[in-house]
mmCIF file of C-alpha atoms and ligand atoms in Angstrom:
data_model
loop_
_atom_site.group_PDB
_atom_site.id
_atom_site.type_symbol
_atom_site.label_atom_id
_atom_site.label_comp_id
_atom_site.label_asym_id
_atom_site.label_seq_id
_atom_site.Cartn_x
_atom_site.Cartn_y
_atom_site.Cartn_z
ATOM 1 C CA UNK A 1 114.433 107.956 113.419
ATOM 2 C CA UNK A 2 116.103 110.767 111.484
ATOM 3 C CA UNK A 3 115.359 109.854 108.029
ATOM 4 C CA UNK A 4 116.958 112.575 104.921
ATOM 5 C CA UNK A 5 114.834 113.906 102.734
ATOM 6 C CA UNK A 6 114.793 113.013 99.648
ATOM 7 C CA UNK A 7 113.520 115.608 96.469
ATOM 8 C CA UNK A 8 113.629 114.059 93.381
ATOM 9 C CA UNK A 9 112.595 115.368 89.906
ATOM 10 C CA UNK A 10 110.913 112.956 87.780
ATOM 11 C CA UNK A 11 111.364 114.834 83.839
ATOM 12 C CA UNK A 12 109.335 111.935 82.525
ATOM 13 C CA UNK A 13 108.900 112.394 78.642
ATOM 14 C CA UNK A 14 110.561 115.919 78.693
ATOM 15 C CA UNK A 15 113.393 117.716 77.611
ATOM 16 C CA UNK A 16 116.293 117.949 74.586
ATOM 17 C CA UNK A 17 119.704 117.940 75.242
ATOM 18 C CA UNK A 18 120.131 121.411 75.503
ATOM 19 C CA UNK A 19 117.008 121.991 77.974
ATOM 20 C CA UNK A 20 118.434 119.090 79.885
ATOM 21 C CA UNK A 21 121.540 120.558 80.818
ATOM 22 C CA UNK A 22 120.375 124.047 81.503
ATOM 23 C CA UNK A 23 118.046 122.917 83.582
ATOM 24 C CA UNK A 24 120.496 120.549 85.023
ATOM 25 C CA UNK A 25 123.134 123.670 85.646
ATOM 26 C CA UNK A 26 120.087 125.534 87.080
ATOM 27 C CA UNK A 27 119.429 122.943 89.686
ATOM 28 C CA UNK A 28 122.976 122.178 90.109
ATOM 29 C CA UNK A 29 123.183 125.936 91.361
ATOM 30 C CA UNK A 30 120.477 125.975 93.502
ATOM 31 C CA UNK A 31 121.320 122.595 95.593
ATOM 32 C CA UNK A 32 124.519 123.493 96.728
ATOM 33 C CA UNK A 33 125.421 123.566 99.823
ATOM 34 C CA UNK A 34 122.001 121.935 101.007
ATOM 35 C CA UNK A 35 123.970 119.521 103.436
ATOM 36 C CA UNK A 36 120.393 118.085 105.091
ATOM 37 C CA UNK A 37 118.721 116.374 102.491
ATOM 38 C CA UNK A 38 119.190 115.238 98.884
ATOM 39 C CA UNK A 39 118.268 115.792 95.322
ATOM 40 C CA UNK A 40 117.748 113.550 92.902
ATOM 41 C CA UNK A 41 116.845 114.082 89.225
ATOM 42 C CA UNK A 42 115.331 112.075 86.562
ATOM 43 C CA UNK A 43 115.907 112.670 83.248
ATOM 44 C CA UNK A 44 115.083 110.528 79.827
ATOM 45 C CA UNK A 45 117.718 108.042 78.876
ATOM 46 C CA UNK A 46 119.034 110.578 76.236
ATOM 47 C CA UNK A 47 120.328 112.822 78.393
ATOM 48 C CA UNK A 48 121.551 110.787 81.715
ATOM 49 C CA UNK A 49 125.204 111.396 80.782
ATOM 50 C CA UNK A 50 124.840 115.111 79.722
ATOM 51 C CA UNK A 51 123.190 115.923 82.782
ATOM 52 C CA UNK A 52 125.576 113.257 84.842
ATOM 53 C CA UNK A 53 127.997 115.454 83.231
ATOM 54 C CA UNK A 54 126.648 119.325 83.999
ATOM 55 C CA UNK A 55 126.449 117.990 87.830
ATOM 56 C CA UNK A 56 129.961 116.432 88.341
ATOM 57 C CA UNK A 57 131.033 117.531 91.056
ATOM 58 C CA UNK A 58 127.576 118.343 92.948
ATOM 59 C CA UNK A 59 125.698 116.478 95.407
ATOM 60 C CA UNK A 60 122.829 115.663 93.052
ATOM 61 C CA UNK A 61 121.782 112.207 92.348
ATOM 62 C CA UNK A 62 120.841 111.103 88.870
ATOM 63 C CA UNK A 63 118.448 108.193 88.518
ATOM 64 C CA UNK A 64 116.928 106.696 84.921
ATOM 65 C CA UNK A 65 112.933 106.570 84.684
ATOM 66 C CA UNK A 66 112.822 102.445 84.900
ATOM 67 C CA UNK A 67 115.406 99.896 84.852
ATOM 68 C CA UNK A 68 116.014 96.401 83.261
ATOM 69 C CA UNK A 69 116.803 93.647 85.150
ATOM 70 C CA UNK A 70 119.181 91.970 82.619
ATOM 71 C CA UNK A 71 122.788 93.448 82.622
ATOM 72 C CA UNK A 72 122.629 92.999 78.443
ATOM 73 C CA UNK A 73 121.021 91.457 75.765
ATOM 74 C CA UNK A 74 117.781 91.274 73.292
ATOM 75 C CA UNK A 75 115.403 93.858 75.281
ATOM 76 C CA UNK A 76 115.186 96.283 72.290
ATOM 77 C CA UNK A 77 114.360 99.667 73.874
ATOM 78 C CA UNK A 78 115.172 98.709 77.682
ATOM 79 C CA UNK A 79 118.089 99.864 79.757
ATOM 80 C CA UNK A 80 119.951 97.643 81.641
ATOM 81 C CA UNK A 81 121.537 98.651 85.366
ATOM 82 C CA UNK A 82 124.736 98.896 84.594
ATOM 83 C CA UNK A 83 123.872 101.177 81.925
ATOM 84 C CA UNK A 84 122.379 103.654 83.979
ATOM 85 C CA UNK A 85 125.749 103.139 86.290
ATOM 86 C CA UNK A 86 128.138 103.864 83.222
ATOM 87 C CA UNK A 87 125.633 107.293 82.340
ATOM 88 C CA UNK A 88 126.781 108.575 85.718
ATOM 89 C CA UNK A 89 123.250 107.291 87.378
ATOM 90 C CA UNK A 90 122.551 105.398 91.162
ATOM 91 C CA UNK A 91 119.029 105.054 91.502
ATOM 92 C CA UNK A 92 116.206 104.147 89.092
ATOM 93 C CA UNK A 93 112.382 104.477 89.395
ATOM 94 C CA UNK A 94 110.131 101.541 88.836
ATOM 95 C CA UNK A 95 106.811 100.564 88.580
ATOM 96 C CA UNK A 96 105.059 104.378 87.994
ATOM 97 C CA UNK A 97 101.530 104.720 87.477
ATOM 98 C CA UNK A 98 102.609 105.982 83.872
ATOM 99 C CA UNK A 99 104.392 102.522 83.133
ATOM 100 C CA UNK A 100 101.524 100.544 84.769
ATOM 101 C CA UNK A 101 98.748 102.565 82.950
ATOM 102 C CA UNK A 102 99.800 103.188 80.113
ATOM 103 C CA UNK A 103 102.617 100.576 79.001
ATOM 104 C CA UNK A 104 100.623 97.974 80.967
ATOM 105 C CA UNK A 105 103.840 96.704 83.320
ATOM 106 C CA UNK A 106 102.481 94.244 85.504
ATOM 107 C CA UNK A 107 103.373 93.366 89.224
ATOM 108 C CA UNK A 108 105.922 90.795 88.015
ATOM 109 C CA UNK A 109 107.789 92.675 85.554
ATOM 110 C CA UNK A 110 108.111 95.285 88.147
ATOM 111 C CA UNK A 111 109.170 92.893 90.745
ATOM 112 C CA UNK A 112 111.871 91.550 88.819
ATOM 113 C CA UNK A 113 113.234 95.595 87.655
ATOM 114 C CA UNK A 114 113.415 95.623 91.626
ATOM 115 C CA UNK A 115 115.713 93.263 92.154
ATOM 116 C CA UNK A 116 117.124 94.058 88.874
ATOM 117 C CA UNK A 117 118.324 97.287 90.346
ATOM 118 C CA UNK A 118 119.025 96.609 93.517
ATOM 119 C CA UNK A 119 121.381 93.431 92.588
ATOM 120 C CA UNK A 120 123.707 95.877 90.012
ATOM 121 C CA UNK A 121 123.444 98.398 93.023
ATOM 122 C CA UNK A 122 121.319 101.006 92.383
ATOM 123 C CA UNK A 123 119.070 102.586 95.079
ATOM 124 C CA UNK A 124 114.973 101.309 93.831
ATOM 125 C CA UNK A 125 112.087 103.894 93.919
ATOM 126 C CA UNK A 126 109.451 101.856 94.108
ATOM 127 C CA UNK A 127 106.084 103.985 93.473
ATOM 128 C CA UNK A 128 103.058 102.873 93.586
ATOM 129 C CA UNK A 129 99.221 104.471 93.777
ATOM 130 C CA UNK A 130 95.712 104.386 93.923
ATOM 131 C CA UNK A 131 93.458 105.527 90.925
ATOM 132 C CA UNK A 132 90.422 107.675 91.773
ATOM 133 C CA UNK A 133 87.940 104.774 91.227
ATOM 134 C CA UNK A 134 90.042 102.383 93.859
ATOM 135 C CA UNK A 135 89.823 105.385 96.512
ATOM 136 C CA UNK A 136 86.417 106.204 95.876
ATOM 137 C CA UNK A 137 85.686 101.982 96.316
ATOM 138 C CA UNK A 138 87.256 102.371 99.464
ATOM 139 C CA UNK A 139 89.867 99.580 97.962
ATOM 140 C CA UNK A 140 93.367 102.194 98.444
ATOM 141 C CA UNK A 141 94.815 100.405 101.220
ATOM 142 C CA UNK A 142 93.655 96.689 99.889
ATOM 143 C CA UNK A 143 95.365 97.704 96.982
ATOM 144 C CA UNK A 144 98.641 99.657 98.476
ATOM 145 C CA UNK A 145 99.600 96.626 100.676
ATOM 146 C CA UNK A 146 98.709 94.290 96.981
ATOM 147 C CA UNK A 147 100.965 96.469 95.248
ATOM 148 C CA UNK A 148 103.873 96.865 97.788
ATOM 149 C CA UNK A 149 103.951 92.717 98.911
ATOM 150 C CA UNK A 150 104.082 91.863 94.483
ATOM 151 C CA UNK A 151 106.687 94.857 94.099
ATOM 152 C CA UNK A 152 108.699 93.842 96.707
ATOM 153 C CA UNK A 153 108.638 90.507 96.839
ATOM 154 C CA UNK A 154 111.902 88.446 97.803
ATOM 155 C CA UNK A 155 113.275 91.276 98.757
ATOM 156 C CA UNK A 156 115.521 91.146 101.838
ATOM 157 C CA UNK A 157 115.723 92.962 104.773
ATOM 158 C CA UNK A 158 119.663 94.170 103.808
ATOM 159 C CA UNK A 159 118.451 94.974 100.775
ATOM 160 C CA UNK A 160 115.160 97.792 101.702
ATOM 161 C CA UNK A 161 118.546 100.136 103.056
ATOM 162 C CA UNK A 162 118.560 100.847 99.119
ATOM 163 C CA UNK A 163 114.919 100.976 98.556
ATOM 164 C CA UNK A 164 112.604 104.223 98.729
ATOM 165 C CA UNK A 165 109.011 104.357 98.473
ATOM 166 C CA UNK A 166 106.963 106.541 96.077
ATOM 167 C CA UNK A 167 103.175 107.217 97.014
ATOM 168 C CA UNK A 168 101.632 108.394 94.172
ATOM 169 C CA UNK A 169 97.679 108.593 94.282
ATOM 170 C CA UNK A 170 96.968 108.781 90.307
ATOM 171 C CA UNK A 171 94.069 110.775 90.818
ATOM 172 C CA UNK A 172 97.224 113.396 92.117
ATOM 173 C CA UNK A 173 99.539 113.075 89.153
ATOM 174 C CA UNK A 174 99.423 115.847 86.428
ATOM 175 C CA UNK A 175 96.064 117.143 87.863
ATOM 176 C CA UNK A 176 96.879 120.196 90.210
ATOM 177 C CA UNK A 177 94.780 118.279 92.465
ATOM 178 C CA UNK A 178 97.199 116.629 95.614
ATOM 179 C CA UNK A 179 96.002 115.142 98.457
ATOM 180 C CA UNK A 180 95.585 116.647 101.463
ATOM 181 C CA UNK A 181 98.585 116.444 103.956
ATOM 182 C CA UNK A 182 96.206 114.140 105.868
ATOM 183 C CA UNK A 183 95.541 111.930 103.277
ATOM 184 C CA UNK A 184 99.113 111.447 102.580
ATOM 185 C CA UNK A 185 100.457 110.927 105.778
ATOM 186 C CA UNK A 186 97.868 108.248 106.539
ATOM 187 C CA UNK A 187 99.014 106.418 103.777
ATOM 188 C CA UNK A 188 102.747 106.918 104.676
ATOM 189 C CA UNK A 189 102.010 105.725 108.289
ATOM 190 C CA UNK A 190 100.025 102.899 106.586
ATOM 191 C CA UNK A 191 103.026 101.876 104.666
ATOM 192 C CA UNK A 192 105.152 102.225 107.128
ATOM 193 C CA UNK A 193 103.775 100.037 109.109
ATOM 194 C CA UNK A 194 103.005 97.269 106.275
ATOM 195 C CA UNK A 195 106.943 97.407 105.805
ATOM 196 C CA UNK A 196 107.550 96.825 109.836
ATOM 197 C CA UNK A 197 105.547 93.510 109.483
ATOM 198 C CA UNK A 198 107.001 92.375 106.511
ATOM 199 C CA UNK A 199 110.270 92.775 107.133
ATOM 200 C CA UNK A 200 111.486 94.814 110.863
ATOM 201 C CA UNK A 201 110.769 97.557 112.751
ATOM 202 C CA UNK A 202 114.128 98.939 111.856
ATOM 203 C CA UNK A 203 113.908 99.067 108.484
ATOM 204 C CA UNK A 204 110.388 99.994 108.321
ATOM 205 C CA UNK A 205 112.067 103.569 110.201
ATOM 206 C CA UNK A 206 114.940 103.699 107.908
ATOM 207 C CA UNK A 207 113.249 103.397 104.525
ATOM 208 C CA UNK A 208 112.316 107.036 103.201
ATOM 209 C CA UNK A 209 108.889 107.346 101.958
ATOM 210 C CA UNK A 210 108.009 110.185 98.932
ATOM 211 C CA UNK A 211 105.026 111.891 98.221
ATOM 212 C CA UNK A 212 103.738 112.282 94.762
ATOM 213 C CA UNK A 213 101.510 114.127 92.713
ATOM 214 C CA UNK A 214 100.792 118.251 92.342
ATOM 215 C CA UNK A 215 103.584 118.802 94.499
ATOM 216 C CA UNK A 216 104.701 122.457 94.150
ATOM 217 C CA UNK A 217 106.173 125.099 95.864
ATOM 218 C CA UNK A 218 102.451 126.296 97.432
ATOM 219 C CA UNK A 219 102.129 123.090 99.307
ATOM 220 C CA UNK A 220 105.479 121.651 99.978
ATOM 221 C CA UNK A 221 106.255 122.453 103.244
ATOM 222 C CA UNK A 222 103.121 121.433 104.697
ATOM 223 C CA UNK A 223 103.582 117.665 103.198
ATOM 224 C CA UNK A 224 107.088 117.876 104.299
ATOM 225 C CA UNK A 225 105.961 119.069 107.857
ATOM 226 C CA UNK A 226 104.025 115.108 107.771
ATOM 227 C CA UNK A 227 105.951 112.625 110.551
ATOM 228 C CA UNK A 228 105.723 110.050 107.849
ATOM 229 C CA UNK A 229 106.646 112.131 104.856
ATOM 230 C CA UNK A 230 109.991 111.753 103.820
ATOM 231 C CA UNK A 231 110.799 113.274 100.742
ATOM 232 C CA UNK A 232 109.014 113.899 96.906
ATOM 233 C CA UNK A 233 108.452 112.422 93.988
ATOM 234 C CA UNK A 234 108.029 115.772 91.448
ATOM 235 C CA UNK A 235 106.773 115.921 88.130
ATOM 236 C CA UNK A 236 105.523 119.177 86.304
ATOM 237 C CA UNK A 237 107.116 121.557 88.769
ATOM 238 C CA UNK A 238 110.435 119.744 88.982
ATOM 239 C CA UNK A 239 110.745 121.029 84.787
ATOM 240 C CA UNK A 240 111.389 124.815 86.061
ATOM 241 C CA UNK A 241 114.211 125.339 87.816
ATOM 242 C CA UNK A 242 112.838 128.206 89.527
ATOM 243 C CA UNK A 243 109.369 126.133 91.163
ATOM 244 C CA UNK A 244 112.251 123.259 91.739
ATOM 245 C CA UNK A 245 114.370 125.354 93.487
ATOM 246 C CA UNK A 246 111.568 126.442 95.839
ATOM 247 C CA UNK A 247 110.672 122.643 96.102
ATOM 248 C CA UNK A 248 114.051 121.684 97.027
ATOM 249 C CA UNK A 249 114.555 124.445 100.029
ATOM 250 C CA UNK A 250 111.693 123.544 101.634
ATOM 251 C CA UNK A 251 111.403 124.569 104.903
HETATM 252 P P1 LIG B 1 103.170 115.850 88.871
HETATM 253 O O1 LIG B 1 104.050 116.467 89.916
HETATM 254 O O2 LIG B 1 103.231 116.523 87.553
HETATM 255 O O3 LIG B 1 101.776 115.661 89.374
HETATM 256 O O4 LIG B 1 103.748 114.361 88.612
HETATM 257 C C1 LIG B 1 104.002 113.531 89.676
HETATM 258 C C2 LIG B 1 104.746 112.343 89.192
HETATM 259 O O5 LIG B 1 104.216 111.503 88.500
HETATM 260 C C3 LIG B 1 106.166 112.227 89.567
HETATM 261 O O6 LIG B 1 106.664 110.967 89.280
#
């Protein structure tokens, strides 16, 4: 199955306008022409139309960091799907380690931004991740396949062709220390292989599966080089254009 590669930036609580749509125009440069594989970026909610704007025209996708599942209403400091649509956005992360950690967002809330995003049409990238303590307990693929059955829950076959999968190990994220190309790809392949039996063998080929955590230009192409690897989920070295860049050519 010849699955494109997806490289997304994740700008997570970074950037003011202006950085935002330099950066944007940086990356904007840089992708074009890159007719294998995609980009994707992330930006804060602030700036999803600036940057929407900067990369008219391009090939880059624009996603929003998390995603209601309410088209309007009384969810002071949300943002709804069709939001994100009218900033110029398609996709929308849910359910990262940051929002489960830190803004405690349980498996139901991020089961219903799921379908949330997929039913106003965006494309869902679904992380989710292992801390240190469940790896070291031997618990990461108890609580992967957890994780993956609550976040995806009710979710049809049809609708996985707009869902991608984020592996991020939380021990990886922010700490220059990634997993090992093996320890990724047996994850992906675990994954994988979770999605065949709960929903087809098709779709468990078709739906693209990102990496996460200390991905940079030094160890890119050897994740990428993974049969199961599919694309990347960047966080630190997605805010310079120049490591980005790198990320994005990967070879
Ligand atoms: P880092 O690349 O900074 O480790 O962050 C990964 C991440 O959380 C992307 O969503």
């Amino acid at each position: 199955m010849n699955r494109r590669p997806l490289l997304a930036g994740n700008w997570k609580m970074h950037t003011t306008v202006m950085e935002a749509c330099q950066l944007a125009a940086e990356i904007g440069k840089c992708s074009a022409g890159l007719a294998d594989r995609d980009v994707l970026l992330a930006p804060p909610y602030t700036v999803l139309s600036e940057v929407a704007h900067v990369l008219q025209g391009s090939e880059v996708l624009i996603a929003s960091q998390n995603v209601c599942w309410e088209e309007k209403g009384a969810f002071t400091g949300e943002i709804s799907p069709t939001m994100v649509t009218s900033a110029g956005g398609s996709a929308a992360i849910i359910g990262h380690s940051e929002r489960r950690q830190i803004f405690h967002e349980d498996e139901e809330i991020i089961n219903k931004r799921v379908h949330g995003a997929l039913t106003f049409g965006l494309m869902a990238i679904f992380c989710i991740g292992e801390t240190l303590e469940e790896r070291e307990a031997d618990k990461t693929f108890e609580l992967l396949e957890s994780q993956i059955r609550a976040g995806l829950a009710g979710v049809t076959a049809e609708a996985m062709k707009k869902v991608v999968v984020a592996y991020e190990p939380v021990w990886a994220i922010g700490t220059g220390k990634t997993a090992t190309k093996e320890q990724a790809q047996e994850v992906h392949a675990f994954i994988r292989k979770l999605l065949a039996e709960m929903f087809e063998k098709d779709i468990a080929e078709s739906v693209r599966i990102l990496y996460g955590g200390s991905v940079k230009p030094d160890n890119v192409d050897e994740l990428m080089a993974q049969p199961d690897i599919d694309g990347a989920l960047v966080g630190g070295a997605a805010l310079d254009a120049e490591s980005f860049c790198r990320i994005i050519n990967f070879t």
